[in-house]
Short mmCIF file of C-alpha atoms and ligand atoms in Angstrom, two decimals:
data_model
loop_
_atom_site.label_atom_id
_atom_site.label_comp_id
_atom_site.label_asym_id
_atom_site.label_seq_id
_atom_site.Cartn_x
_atom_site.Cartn_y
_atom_site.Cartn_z
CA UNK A 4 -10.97 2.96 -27.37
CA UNK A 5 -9.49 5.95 -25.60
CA UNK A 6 -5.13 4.92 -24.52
CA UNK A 7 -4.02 7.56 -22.00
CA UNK A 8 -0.27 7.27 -21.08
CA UNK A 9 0.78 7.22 -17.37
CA UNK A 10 4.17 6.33 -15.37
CA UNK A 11 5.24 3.25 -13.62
CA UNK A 12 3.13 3.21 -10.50
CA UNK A 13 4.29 3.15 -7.10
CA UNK A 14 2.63 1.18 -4.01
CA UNK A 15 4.62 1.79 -1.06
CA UNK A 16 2.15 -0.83 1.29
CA UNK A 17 1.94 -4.49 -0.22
CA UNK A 18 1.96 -7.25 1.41
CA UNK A 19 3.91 -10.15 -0.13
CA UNK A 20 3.78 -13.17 2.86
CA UNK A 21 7.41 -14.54 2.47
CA UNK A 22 8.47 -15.85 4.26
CA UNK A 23 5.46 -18.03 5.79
CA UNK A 24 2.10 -17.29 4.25
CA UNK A 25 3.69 -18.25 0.04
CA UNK A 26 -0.48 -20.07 -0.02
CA UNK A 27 -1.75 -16.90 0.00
CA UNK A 28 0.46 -14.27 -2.20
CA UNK A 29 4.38 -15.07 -3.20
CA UNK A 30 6.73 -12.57 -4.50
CA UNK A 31 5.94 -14.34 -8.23
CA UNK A 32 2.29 -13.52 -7.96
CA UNK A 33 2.06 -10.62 -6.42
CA UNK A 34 4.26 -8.53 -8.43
CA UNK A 35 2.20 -10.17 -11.37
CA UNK A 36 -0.48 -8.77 -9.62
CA UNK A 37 1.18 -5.52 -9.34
CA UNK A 38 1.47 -5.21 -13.27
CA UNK A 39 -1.62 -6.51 -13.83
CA UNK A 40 -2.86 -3.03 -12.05
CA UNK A 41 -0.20 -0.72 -13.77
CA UNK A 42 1.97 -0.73 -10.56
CA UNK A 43 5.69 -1.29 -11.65
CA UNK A 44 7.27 -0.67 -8.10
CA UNK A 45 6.06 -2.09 -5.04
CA UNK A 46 7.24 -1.87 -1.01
CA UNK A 47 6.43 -5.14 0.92
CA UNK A 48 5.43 -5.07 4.85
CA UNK A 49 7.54 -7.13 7.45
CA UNK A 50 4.08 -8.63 9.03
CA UNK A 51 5.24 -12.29 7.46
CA UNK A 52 5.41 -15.07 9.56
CA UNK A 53 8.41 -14.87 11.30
CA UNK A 54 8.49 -11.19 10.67
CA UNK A 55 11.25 -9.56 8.99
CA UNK A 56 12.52 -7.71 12.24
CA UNK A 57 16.34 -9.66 12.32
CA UNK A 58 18.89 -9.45 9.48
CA UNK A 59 18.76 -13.41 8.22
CA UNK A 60 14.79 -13.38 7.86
CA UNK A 61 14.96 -9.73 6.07
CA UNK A 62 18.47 -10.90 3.75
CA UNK A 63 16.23 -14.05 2.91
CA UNK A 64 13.47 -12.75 1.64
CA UNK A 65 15.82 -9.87 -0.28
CA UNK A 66 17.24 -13.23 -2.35
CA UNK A 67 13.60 -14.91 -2.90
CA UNK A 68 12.24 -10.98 -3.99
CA UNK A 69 15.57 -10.82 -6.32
CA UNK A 70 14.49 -14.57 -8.28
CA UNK A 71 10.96 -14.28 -8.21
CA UNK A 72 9.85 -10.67 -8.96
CA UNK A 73 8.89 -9.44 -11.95
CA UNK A 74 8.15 -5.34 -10.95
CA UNK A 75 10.57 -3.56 -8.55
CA UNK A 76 10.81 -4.61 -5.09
CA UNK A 77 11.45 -2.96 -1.81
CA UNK A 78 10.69 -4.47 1.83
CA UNK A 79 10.38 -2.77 5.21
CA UNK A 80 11.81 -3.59 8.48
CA UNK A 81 9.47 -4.63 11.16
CA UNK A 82 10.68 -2.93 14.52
CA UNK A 83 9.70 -5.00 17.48
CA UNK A 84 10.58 -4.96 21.15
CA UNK A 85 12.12 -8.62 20.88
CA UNK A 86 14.64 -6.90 18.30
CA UNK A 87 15.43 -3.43 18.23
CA UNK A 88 19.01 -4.22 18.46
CA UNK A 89 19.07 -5.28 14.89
CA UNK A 90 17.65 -1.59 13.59
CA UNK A 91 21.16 -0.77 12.75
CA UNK A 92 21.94 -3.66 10.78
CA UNK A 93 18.53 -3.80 8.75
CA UNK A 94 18.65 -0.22 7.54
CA UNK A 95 21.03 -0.62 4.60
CA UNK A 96 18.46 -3.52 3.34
CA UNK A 97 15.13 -2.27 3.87
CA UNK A 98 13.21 0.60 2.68
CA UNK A 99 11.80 1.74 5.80
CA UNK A 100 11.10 0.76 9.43
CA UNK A 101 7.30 -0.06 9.70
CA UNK A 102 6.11 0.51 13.21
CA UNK A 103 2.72 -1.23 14.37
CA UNK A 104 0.87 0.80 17.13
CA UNK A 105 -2.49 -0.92 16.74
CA UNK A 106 -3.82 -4.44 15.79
CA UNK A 107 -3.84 -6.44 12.75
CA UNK A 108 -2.74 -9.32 11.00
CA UNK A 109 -0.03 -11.38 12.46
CA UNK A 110 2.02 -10.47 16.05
CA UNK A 111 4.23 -7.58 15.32
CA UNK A 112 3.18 -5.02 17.44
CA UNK A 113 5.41 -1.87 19.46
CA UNK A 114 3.12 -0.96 22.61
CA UNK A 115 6.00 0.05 24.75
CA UNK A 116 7.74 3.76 24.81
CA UNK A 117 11.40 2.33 25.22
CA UNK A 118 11.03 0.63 21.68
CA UNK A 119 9.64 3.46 20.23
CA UNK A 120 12.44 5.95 21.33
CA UNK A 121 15.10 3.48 20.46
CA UNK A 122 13.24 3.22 16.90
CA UNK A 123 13.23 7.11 16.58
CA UNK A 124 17.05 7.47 18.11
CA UNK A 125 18.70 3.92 16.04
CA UNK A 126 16.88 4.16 12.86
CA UNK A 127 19.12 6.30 10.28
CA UNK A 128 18.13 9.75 9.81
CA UNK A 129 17.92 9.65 6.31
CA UNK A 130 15.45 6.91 5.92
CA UNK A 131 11.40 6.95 6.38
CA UNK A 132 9.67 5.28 9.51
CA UNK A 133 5.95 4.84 8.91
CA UNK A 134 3.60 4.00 11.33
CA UNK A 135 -0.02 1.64 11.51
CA UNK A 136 -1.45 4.30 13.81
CA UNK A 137 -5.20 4.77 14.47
CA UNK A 138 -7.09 7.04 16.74
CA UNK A 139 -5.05 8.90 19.33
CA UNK A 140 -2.40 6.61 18.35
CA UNK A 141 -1.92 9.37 15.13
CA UNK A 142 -1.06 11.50 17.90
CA UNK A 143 1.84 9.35 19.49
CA UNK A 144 3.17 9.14 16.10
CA UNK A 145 2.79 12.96 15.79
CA UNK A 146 4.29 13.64 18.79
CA UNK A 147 7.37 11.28 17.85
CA UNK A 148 7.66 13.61 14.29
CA UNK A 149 7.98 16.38 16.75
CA UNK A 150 10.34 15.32 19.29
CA UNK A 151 13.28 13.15 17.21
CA UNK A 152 12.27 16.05 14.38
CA UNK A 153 12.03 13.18 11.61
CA UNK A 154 9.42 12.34 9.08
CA UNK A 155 6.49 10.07 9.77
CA UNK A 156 4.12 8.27 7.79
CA UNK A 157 1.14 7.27 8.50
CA UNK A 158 -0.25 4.15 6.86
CA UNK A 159 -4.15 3.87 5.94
CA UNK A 160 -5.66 6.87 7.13
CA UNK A 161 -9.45 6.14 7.28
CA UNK A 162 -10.87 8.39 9.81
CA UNK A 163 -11.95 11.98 9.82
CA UNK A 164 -10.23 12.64 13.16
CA UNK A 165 -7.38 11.31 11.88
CA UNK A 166 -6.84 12.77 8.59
CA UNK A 167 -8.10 16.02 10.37
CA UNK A 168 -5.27 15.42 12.91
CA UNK A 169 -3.15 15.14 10.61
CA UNK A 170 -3.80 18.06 8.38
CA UNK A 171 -3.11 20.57 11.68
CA UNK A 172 0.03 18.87 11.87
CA UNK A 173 1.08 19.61 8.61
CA UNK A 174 -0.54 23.42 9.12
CA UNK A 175 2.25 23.40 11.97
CA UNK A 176 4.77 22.45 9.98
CA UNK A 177 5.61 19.00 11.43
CA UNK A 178 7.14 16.49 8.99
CA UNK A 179 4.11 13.89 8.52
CA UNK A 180 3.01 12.38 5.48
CA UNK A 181 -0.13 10.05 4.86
CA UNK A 182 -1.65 7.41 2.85
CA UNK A 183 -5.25 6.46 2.37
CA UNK A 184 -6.28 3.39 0.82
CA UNK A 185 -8.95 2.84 -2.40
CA UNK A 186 -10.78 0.73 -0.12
CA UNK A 187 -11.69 3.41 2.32
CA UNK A 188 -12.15 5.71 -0.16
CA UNK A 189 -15.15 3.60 -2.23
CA UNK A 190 -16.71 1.78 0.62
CA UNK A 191 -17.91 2.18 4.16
CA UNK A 192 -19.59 0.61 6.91
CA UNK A 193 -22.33 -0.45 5.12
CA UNK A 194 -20.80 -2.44 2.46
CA UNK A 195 -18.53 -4.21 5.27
CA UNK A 196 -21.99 -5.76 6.94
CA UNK A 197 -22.75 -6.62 2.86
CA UNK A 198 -19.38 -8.01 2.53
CA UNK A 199 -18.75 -10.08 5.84
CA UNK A 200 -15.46 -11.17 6.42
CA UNK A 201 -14.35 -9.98 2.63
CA UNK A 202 -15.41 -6.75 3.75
CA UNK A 203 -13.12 -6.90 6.80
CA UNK A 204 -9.46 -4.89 6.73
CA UNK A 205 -7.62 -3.30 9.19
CA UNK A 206 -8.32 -0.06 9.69
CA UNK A 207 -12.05 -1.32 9.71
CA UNK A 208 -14.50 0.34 6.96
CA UNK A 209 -15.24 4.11 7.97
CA UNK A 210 -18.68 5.71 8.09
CA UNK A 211 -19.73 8.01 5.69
CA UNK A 212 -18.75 10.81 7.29
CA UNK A 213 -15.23 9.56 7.44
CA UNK A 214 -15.06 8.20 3.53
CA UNK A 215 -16.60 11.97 3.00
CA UNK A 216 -13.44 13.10 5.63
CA UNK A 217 -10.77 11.50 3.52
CA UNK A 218 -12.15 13.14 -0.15
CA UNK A 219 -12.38 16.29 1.14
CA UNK A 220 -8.48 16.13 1.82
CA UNK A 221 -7.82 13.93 -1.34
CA UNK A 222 -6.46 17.08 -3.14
CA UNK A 223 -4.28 18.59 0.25
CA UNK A 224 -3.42 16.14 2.99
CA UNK A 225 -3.30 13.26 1.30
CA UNK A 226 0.04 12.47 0.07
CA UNK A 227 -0.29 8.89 -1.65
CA UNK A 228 -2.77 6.12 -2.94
CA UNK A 229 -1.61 2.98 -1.26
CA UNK A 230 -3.29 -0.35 -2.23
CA UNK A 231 -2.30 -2.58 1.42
CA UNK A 232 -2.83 -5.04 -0.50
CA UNK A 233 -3.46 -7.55 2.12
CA UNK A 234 -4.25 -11.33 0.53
CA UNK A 235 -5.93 -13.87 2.10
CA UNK A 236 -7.33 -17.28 0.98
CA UNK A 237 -11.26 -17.27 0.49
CA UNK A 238 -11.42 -20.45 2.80
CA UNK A 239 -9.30 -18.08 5.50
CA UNK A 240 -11.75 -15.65 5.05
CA UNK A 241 -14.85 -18.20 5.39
CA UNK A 242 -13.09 -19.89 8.73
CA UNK A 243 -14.07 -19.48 12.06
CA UNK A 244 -11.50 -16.81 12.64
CA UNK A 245 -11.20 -14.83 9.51
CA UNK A 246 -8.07 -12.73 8.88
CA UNK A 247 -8.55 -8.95 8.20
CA UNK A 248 -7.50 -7.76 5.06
CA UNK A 249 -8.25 -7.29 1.39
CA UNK A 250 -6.57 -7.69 -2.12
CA UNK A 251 -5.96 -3.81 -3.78
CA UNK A 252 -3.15 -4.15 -6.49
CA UNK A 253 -5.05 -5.13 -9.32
CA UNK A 254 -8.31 -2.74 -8.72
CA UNK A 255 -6.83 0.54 -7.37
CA UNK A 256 -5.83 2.32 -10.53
CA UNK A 257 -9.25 1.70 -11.92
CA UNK A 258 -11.10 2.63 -8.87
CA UNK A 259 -8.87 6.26 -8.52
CA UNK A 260 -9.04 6.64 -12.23
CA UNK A 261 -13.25 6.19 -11.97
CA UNK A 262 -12.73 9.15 -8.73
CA UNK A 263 -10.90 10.99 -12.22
CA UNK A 264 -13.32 10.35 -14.75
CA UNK A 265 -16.46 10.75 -12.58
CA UNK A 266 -18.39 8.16 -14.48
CA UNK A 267 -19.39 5.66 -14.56
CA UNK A 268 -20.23 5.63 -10.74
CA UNK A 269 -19.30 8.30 -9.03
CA UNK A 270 -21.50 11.63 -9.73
CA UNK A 271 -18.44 13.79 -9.99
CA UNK A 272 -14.85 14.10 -10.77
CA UNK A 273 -12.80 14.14 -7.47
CA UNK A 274 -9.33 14.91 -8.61
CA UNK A 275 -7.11 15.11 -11.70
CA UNK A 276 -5.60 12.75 -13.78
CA UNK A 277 -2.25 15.21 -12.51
CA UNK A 278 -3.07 14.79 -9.05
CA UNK A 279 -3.65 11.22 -9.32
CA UNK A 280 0.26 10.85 -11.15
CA UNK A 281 0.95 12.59 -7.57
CA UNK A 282 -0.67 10.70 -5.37
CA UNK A 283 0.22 7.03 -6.83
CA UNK A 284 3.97 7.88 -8.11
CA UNK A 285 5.50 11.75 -7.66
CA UNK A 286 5.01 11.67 -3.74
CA UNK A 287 5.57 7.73 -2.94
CA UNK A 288 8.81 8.27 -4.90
CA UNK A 289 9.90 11.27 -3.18
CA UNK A 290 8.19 10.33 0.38
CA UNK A 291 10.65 7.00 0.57
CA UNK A 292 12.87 8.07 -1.48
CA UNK A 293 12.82 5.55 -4.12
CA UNK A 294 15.37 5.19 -7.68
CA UNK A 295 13.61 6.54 -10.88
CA UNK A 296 13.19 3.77 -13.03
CA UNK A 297 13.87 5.38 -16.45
CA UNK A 298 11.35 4.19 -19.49
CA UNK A 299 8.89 3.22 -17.53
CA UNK A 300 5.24 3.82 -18.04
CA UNK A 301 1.80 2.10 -18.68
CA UNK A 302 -0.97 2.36 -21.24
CA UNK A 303 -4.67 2.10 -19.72
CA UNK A 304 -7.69 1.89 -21.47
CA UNK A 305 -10.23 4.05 -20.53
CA UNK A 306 -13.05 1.89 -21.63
CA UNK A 307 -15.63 0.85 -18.83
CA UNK A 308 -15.57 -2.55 -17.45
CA UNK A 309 -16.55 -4.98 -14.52
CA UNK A 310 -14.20 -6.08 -11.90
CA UNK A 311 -13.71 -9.69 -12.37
CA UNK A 312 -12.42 -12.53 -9.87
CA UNK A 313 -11.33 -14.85 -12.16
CA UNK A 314 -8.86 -11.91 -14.39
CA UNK A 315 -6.91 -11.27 -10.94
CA UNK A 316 -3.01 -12.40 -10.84
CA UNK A 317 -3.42 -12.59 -6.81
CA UNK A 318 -3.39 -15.90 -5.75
CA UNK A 319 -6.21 -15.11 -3.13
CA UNK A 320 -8.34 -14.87 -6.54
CA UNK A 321 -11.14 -12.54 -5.17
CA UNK A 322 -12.01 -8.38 -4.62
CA UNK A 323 -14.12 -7.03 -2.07
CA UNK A 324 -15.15 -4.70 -5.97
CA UNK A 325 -15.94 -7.62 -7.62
CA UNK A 326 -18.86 -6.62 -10.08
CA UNK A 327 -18.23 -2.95 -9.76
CA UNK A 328 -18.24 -0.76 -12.89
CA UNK A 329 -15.21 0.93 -13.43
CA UNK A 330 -12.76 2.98 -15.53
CA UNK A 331 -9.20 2.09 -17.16
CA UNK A 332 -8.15 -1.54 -17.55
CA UNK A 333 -4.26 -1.81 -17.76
CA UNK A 334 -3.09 -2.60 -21.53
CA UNK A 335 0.40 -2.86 -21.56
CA UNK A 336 3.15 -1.86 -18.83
CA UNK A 337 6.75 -1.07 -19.82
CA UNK A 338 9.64 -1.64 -17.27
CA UNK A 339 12.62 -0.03 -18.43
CA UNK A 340 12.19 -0.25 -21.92
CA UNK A 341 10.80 -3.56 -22.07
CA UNK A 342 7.05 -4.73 -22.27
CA UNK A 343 7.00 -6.45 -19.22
CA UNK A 344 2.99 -6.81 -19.07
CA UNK A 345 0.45 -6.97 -22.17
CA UNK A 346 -3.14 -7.66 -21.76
CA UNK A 347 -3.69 -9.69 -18.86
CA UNK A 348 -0.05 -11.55 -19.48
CA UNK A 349 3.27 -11.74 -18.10
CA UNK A 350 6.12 -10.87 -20.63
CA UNK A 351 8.98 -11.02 -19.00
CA UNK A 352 11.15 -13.74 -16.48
CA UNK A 353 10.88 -14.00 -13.29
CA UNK A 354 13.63 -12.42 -11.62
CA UNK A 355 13.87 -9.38 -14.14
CA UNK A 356 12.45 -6.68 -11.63
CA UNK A 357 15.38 -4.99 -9.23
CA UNK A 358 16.14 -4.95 -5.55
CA UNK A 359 15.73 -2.05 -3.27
CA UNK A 360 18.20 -0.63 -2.32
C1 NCD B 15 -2.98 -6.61 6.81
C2 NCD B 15 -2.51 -8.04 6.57
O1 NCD B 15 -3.33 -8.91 6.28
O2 NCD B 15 -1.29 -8.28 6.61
N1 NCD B 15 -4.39 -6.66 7.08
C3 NCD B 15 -5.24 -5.63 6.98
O3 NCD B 15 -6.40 -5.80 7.34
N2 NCD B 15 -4.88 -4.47 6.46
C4 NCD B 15 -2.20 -5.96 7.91
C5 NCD B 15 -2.26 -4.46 7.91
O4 NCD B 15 -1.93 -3.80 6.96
O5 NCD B 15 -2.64 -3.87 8.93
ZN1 ZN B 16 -1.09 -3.42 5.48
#
């Protein structure tokens, strides 16, 4: 049995769905979740249902995250048209502003310039706005970097044309960061007609030209590893009208620490176990800006093993990697000091992980 050592990890897109969607994830069981994959700090979206775009919904959700969680929690703002008055009065209590340019789950959607120029001109300065931008709408959000001269992230990068877009950006000097997801990194268009609806996410499964796209620039434009960890039921996902999105917290260390290891099924290594530290808790934590969180670190087990529905913590209980052979099962997680996660179980109360800010 070989231990390695790594920090706390970071996931700066999680979806949590409180207030409104508690069936399918809760702040209880998703930051379970989150330790079950070695992630000890987690940033939830504002796509809940209502949406955490106005000051009561967002301070409501801050006091459920502060009594249920058990890992560190942070939540977004949502900006939207109806409410852009309230960007002022959100900002101390949210992490970032999430800005949604294309479609997905739920309503919350900015398709109007005014919004987005009141977003860029009323959001403070000194905190992140990150963007669900496809296509040419990586290029709005581009252009937005350039003209308010702020940072912008972009959430799941999945295409080559956009992570290519993205990388002249950054050649330029324009302050853009990115994420890319585990999901588009290990499966494509293929496996989403083997997969059916638990196969369908938002950004939809690349090609293989775009999965081969987003390794090239695994070790240079990519900034982090985010999970979007996006949980729904499997009866939602067998309806008539299935919701897109996919669990990722409890499979994505594994999957990236398989890209490490290059066995046992990937041919090569794709990136370090350094770069990987990078990309899943140096950058998120300096991207957003997030506290240290001092004695904190996991222990992984760099055995081989199969991906499992019935060891998850989600309450969706299923993985589009279910049955996939894979490196590094989390051991034990330490949260400030204190074993907070050992071998599959939770060790410590709800309510002990913190608030951000
Ligand atoms: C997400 C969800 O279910 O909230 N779905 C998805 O397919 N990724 C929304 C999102 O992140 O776009
Ligand atoms: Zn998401």
């Amino acid at each position: 049995m070989t231990i390695i050592t790594l920090p706390g990890l970071i996931d700066v897109h999680t979806h949590l769905r409180v207030p409104g969607g508690e069936h399918k994830e809760d702040f209880a069981s998703g930051t379970a979740a989150a330790l079950g994959g070695g992630i000890t700090m987690i940033l939830g979206m504002p796509n809940t249902s209502p949406p955490l775009t106005t000051p009561t919904v967002l301070q409501s959700a801050r006091t459920q995250a502060a009594a249920d969680s058990f890992c560190d929690v942070g939540l977004f703002a949502g900006a939207s048209p109806e409410h852009v008055e309230y960007l002022p009065a959100l900002a101390p209590n949210a992490v970032a502003l999430k800005i949604y340019l294309n479609d997905t789950f739920g309503p919350l959607r900015v398709e109007d310039v005014p919004t987005l120029r009141a977003c860029f001109q009323n959001w403070p300065q000194d905190k992140l706005i990150a963007m669900h931008a496809e296509k040419q709408s990586v290029a709005v959000g581009i252009g937005l970097a350039a003209t308010y001269n702020r940072p912008v992230h972009f959430c799941h990068i999945s295409r080559r044309e956009e992570i290519e877009l993205i990388a002249d950006a950054k050649m330029r000097g324009l302050p853009v960061t990115c994420e890319v997801t585990p999901h588009h990194l290990f499966l494509n268009q293929a496996d989403a007609a083997r997969l059916g609806p638990l196969g369908d996410m938002r950004p939809l499964l690349g090609t293989p030209d775009d999965v081969a796209a987003l390794w090239e620039h695994i070790n240079s434009t990519v900034d982090c590893i985010a999970t979007d960890h996006a949980p729904h039921t499997l009866a939602e996902k067998h309806s008539a009208t299935p919701p897109p999105g996919v669990a990722g917290l409890e499979t994505s260390l594994a999957l990236m620490l398989t890209a490490v290891n290059g066995r046992p099924t990937m041919p090569q290594a794709k990136l370090s176990l350094d770069r990987l530290i990078e990309l899943m808790h140096s950058n998120p934590r300096r991207i957003f800006n997030l506290p240290e969180q001092p004695d904190t670190y996991i222990e992984v087990d760099m055995q081989p093993y199969t991906i499992q529905n019935d060891q998850l913590h989600s309450k969706c209980g299923w993985t589009p990697f279910a049955g996939m052979q894979v490196n590094g099962r989390v051991q034990r997680v330490y949260l400030r000091g204190d074993c907070v996660y050992e071998q599959g179980k939770i060790m410590t109360a709800r309510g002990s992980g913190q608030l951000i800010p």
